[in-house]
Coordinates of C-alpha atoms and ligand atoms in Angstrom, one line a residue:
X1 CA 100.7 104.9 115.4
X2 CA 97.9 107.2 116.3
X3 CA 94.6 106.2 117.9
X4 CA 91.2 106.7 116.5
X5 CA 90.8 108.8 113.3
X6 CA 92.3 111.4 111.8
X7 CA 88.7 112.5 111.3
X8 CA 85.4 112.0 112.5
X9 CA 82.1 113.8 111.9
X10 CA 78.9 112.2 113.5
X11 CA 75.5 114.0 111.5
X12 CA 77.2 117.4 110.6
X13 CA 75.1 119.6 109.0
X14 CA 75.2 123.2 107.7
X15 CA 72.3 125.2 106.4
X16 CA 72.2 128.4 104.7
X17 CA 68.7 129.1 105.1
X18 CA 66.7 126.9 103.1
X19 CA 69.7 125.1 101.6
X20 CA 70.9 122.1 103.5
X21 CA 75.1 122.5 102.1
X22 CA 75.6 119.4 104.5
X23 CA 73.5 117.0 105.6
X24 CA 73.5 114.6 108.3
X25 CA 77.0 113.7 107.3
X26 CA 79.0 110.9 109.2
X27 CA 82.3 110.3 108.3
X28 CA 85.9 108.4 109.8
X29 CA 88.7 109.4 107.8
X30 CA 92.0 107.1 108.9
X31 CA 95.6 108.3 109.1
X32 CA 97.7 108.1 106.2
X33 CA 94.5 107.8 104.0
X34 CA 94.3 109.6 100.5
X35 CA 90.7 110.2 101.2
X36 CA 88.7 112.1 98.3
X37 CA 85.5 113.8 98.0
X38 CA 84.2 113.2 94.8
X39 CA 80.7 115.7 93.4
X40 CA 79.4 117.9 91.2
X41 CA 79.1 121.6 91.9
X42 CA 77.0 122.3 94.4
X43 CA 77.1 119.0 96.1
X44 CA 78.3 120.3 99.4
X45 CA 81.7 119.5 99.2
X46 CA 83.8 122.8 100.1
X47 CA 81.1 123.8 102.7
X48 CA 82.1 120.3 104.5
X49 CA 85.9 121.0 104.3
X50 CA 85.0 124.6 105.6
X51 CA 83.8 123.5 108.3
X52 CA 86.7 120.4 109.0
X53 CA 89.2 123.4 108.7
X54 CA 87.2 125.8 111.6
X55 CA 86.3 128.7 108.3
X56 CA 82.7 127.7 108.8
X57 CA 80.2 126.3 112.1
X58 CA 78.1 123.8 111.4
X59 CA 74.5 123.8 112.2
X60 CA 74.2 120.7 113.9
X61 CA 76.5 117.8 114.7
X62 CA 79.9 117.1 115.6
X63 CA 83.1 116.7 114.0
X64 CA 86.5 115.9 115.5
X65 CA 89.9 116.7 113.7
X66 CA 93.3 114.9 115.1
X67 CA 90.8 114.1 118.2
X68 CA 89.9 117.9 118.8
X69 CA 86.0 119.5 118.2
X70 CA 86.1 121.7 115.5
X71 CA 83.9 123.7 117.6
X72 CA 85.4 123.9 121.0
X73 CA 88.9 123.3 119.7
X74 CA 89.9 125.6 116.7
X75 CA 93.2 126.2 117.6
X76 CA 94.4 122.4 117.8
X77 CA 92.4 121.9 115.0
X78 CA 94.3 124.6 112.6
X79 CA 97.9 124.1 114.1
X80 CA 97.3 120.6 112.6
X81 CA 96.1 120.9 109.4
X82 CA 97.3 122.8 106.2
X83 CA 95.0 124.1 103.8
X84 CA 95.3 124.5 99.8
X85 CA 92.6 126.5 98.5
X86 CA 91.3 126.7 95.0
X87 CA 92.4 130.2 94.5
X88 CA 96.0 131.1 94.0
X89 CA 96.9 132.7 97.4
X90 CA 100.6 133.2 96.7
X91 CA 102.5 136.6 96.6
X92 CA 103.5 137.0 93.0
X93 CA 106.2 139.8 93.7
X94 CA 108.1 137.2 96.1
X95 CA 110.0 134.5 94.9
X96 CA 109.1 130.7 96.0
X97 CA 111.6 130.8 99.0
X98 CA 110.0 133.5 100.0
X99 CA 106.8 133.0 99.9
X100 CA 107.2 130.0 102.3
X101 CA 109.2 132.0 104.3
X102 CA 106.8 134.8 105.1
X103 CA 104.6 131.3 106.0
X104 CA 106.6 129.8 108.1
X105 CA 106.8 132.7 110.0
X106 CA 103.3 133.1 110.4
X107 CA 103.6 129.8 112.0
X108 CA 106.4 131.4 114.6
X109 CA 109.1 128.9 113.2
X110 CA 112.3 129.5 114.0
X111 CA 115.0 130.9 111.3
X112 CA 117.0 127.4 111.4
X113 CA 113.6 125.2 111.1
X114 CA 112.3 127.7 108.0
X115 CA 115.6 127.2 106.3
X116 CA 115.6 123.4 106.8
X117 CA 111.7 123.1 106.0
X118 CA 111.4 125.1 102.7
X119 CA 114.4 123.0 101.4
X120 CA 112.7 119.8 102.6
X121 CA 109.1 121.2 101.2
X122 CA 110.9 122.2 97.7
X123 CA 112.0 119.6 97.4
X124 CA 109.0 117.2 97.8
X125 CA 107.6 118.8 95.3
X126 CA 110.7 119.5 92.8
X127 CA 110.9 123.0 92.8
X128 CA 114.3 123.1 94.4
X129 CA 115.8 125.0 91.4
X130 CA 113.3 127.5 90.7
X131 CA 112.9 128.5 94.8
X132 CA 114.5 131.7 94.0
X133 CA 112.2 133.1 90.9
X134 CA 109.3 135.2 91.2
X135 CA 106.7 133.2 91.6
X136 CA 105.1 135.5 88.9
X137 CA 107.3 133.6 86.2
X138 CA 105.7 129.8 87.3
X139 CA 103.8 127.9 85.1
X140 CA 100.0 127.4 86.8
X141 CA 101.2 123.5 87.7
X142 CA 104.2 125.2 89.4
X143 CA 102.3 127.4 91.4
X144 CA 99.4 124.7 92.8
X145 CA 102.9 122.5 93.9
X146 CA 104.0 125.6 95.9
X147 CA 100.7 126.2 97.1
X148 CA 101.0 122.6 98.3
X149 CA 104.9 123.3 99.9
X150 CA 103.0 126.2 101.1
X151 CA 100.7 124.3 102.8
X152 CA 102.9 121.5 104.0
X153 CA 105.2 123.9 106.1
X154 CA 104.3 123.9 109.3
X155 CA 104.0 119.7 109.2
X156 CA 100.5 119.2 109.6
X157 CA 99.1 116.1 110.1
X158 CA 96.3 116.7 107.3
X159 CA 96.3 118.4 104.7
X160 CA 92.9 119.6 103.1
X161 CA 93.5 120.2 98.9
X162 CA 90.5 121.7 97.3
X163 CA 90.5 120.8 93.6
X164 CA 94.2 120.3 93.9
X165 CA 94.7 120.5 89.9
X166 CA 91.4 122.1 88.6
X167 CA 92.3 124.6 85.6
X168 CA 95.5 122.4 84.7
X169 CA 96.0 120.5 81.8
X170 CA 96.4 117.0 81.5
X171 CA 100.0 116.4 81.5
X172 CA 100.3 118.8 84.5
X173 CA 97.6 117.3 86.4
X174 CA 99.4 114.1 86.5
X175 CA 102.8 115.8 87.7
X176 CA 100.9 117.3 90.5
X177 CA 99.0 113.9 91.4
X178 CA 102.8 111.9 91.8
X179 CA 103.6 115.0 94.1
X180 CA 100.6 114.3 96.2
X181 CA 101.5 110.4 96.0
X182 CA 105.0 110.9 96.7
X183 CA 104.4 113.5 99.7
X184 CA 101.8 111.0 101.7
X185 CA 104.0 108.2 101.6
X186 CA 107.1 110.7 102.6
X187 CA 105.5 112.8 105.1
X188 CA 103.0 110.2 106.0
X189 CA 100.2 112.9 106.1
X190 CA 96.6 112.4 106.1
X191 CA 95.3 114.0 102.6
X192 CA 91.3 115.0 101.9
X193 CA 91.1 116.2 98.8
X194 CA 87.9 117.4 97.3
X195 CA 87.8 117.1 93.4
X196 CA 85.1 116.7 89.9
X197 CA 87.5 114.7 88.2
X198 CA 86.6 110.8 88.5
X199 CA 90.2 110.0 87.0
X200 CA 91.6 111.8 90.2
X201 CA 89.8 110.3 92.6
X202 CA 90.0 106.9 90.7
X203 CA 94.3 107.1 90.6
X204 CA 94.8 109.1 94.1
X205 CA 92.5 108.3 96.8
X206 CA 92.6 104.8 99.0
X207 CA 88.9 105.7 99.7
X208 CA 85.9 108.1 97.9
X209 CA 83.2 109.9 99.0
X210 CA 80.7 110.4 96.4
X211 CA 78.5 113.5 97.8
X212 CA 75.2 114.4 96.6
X213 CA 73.1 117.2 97.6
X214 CA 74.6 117.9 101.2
X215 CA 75.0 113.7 101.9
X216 CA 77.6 111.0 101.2
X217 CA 75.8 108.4 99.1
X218 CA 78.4 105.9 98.5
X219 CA 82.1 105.4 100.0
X220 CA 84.5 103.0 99.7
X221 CA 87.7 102.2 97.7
X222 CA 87.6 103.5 94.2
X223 CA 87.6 99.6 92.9
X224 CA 85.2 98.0 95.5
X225 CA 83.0 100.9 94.3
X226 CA 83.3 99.8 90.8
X227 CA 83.0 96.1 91.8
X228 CA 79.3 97.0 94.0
X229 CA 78.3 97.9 90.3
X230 CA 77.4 94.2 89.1
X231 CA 78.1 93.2 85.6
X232 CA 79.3 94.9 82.3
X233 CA 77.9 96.0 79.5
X234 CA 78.1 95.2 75.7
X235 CA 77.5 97.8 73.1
X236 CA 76.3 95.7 69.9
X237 CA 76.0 97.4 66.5
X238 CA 73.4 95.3 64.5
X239 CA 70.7 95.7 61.6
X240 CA 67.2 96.0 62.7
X241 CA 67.8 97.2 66.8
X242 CA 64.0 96.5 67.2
X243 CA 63.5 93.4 67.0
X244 CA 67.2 92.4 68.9
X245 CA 66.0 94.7 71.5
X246 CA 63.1 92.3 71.6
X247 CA 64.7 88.9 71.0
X248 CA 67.1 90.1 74.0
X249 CA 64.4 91.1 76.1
X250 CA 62.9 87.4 76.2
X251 CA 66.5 85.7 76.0
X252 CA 67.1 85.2 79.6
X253 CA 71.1 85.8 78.4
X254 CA 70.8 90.0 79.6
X255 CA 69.6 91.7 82.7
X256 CA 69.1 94.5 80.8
X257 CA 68.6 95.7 77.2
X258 CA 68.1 99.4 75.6
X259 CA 68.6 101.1 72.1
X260 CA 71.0 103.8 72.2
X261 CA 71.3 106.0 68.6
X262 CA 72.8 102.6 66.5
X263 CA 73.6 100.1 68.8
X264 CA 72.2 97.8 71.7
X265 CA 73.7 98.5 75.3
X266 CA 73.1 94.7 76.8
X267 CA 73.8 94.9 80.7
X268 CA 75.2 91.2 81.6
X269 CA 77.1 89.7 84.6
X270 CA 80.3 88.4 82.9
X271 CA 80.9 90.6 79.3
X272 CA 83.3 88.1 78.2
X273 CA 82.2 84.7 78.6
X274 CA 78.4 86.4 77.0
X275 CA 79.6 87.8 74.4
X276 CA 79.7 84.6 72.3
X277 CA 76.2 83.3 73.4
X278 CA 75.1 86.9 72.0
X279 CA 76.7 86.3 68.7
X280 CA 75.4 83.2 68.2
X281 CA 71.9 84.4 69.4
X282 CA 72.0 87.2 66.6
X283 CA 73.3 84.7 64.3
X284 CA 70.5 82.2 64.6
X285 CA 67.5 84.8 64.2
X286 CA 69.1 86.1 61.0
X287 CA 71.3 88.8 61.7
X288 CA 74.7 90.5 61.1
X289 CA 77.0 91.4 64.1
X290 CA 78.8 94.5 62.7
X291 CA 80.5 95.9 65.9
X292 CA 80.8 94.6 69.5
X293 CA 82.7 95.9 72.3
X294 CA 83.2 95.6 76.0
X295 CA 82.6 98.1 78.7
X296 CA 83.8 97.7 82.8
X297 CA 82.0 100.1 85.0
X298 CA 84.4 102.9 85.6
X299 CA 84.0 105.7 88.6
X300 CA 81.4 107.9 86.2
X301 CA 79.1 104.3 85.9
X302 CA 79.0 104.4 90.0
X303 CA 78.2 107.9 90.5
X304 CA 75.7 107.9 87.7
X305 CA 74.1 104.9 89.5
X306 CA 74.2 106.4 93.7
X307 CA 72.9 110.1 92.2
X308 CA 71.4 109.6 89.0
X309 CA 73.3 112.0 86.8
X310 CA 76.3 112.8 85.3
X311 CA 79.1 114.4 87.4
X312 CA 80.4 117.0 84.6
X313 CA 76.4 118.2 84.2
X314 CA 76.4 121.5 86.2
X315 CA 73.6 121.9 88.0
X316 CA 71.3 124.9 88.2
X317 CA 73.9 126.4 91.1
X318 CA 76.9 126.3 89.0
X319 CA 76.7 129.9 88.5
X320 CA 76.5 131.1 92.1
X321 CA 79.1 129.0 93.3
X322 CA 80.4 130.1 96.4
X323 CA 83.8 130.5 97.1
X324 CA 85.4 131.2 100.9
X325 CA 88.3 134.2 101.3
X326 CA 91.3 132.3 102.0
X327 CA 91.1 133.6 105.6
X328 CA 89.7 132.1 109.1
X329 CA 86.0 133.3 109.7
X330 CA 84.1 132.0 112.6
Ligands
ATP430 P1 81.8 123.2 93.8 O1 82.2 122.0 93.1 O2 81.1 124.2 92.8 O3 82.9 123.9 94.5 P2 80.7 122.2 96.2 O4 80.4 120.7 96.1 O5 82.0 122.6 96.9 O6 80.6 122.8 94.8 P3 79.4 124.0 98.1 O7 80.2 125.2 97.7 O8 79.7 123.4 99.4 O9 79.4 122.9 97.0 O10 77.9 124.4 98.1 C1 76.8 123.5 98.5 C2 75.5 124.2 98.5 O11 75.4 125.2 99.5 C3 75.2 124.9 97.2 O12 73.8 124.8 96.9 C4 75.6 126.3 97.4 O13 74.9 127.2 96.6 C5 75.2 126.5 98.9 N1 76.0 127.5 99.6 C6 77.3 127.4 99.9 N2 77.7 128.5 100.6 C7 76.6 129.3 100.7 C8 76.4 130.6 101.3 N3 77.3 131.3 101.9 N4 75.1 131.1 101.2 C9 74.2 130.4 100.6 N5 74.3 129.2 100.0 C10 75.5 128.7 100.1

């Protein structure tokens, strides 16, 4: 049992210059969450987890990490936190075992604790057979679940993932996501993850953080997110879409109609028991129903309603992303 949170920001903000990365941010992460900061490029979302990991001051504000300032208390802070970064960091020339050798040492653990820990590690992530490869010969999923051994060495009590599985495909991507799974419930370790994938945050994280321009606009679990959006909508494919767009709009049945290219997109509170009364409606002034389906607000529906847009539109800052060294800067 711990007491308070495992993290806890109160109006953190970082500017660079005119830009406001982060702003006014307040924020409780539990123990043992899978917590997950969901936004588009540019949002502000590695410039927040820069500054939870000590890389980065904030402006203004405060923010505690296992109960210690990440201003005052850098040291605590880092012995208890491991960091995956988006860029490869591993030696390629060195096999896996040795790779999280050379990190546990860094750490000052002992030859008996290394040997125990990379075994444990390796195996967490199920790359017990190939520890003794060059890393040079993994696969890209291979290397992100090192990275995450890597990272899980010195038995932090958070660990901070940024895009844990961006660049992977599919199939990959899931592999990793059971790892992550599998090593919260085993190691019982707080995990912040920052992703752009709505399916990530939607299968791994107890709770999401959508952040927009520098500020968390929405945050809860992934389903009471979906359930704040009220209602479903009902894609119809009918002749004439004028005049059901205005026979719907005076029906009292929708609480919202619009065309899209050849169909009507009817927002109602319960898709399945309207669907009928819509047929019958069309029906009765005259028309054909040729298609109708059903459509649950997903992740992308909640995010497109808190910010307005589209999480995979890059926005005019894709191209200057900026990107940390993977080192400590003050
Ligand atoms: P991505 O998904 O691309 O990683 P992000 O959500 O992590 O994006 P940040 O990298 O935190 O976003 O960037 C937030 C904002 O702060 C952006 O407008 C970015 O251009 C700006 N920014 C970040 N670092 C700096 C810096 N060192 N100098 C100037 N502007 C910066």
């Amino acid at each position: 049992m711990h007491d308070g949170y495992a993290i806890e920001t109160e109006r953190l903000t970082r500017k660079f210059g005119e830009i406001v990365a982060v702003n006014s941010v307040s924020l409780r992460i539990k123990y043992g969450e899978i917590f997950g900061l969901l936004g588009p490029n540019g949002a502000g979302k590695t410039t927040l987890t820069h500054i939870l990991c000590t890389i980065l001051p904030p402006t203004s504000g405060t923010a505690k990490v296992v109960g210690h300032d990440v201003c005052k208390e850098p040291d605590e802070v880092r012995s208890s936190i491991g960091i995956v970064f988006q860029e490869p960091s591993l030696d390629s020339n060195l096999t896996g075992w040795e790779n999280l050798d050379f990190h546990g040492r860094m750490y000052g653990m002992s030859s008996e604790e290394r040997k125990a820990r990379i075994e444990e590690v390796l195996s967490l992530v199920g790359l017990t057979n190939r520890a003794n490869s060059l890393v040079k010969t993994y696969s890209g999923g291979m290397k992100r679940r090192l990275e995450i051994a890597r990272g899980l060495m010195h038995r932090p009590k958070i660990l901070f993932l940024d895009e844990p599985t961006l660049g992977l495909d599919a199939q990959t991507r899931r592999v990793v996501w059971e790892q992550i799974e599998k090593l919260n419930q085993t190691e019982k370790i707080t995990i912040v993850l920052t992703t752009h994938y709505i399916e990530e945050a939607d299968y791994l994280c107890d709770r999401v953080g959508i952040i927009d321009m520098g500020r968390i606009v929405a945050l809860d679990t992934p389903q009471a997110l979906k359930d704040k959006l009220e209602g479903d909508v009902v894609y119809l494919k009918v002749d004439n879409l004028k005049k059901f767009l205005q026979i719907f709009q005076r029906s009292g049945l929708v609480k919202g109609v619009k065309v899209t290219s050849d169909s009507l997109q009817l927002q109602v509170s319960n898709g399945s028991k309207t669907i009928p009364k819509i047929i019958e409606t069309v029906r009765r002034k005259g028309g054909q129903v040729h298609e109708v389906s059903l459509k649950r607000p997903s992740l992308e529906d909640v995010f497109i309603n808190f910010t307005g847009k589209a999480i995979r539109e890059e926005g005019p800052d894709a191209a200057s992303r900026f990107r940390m060294p993977g080192h400590w800067r003050r």
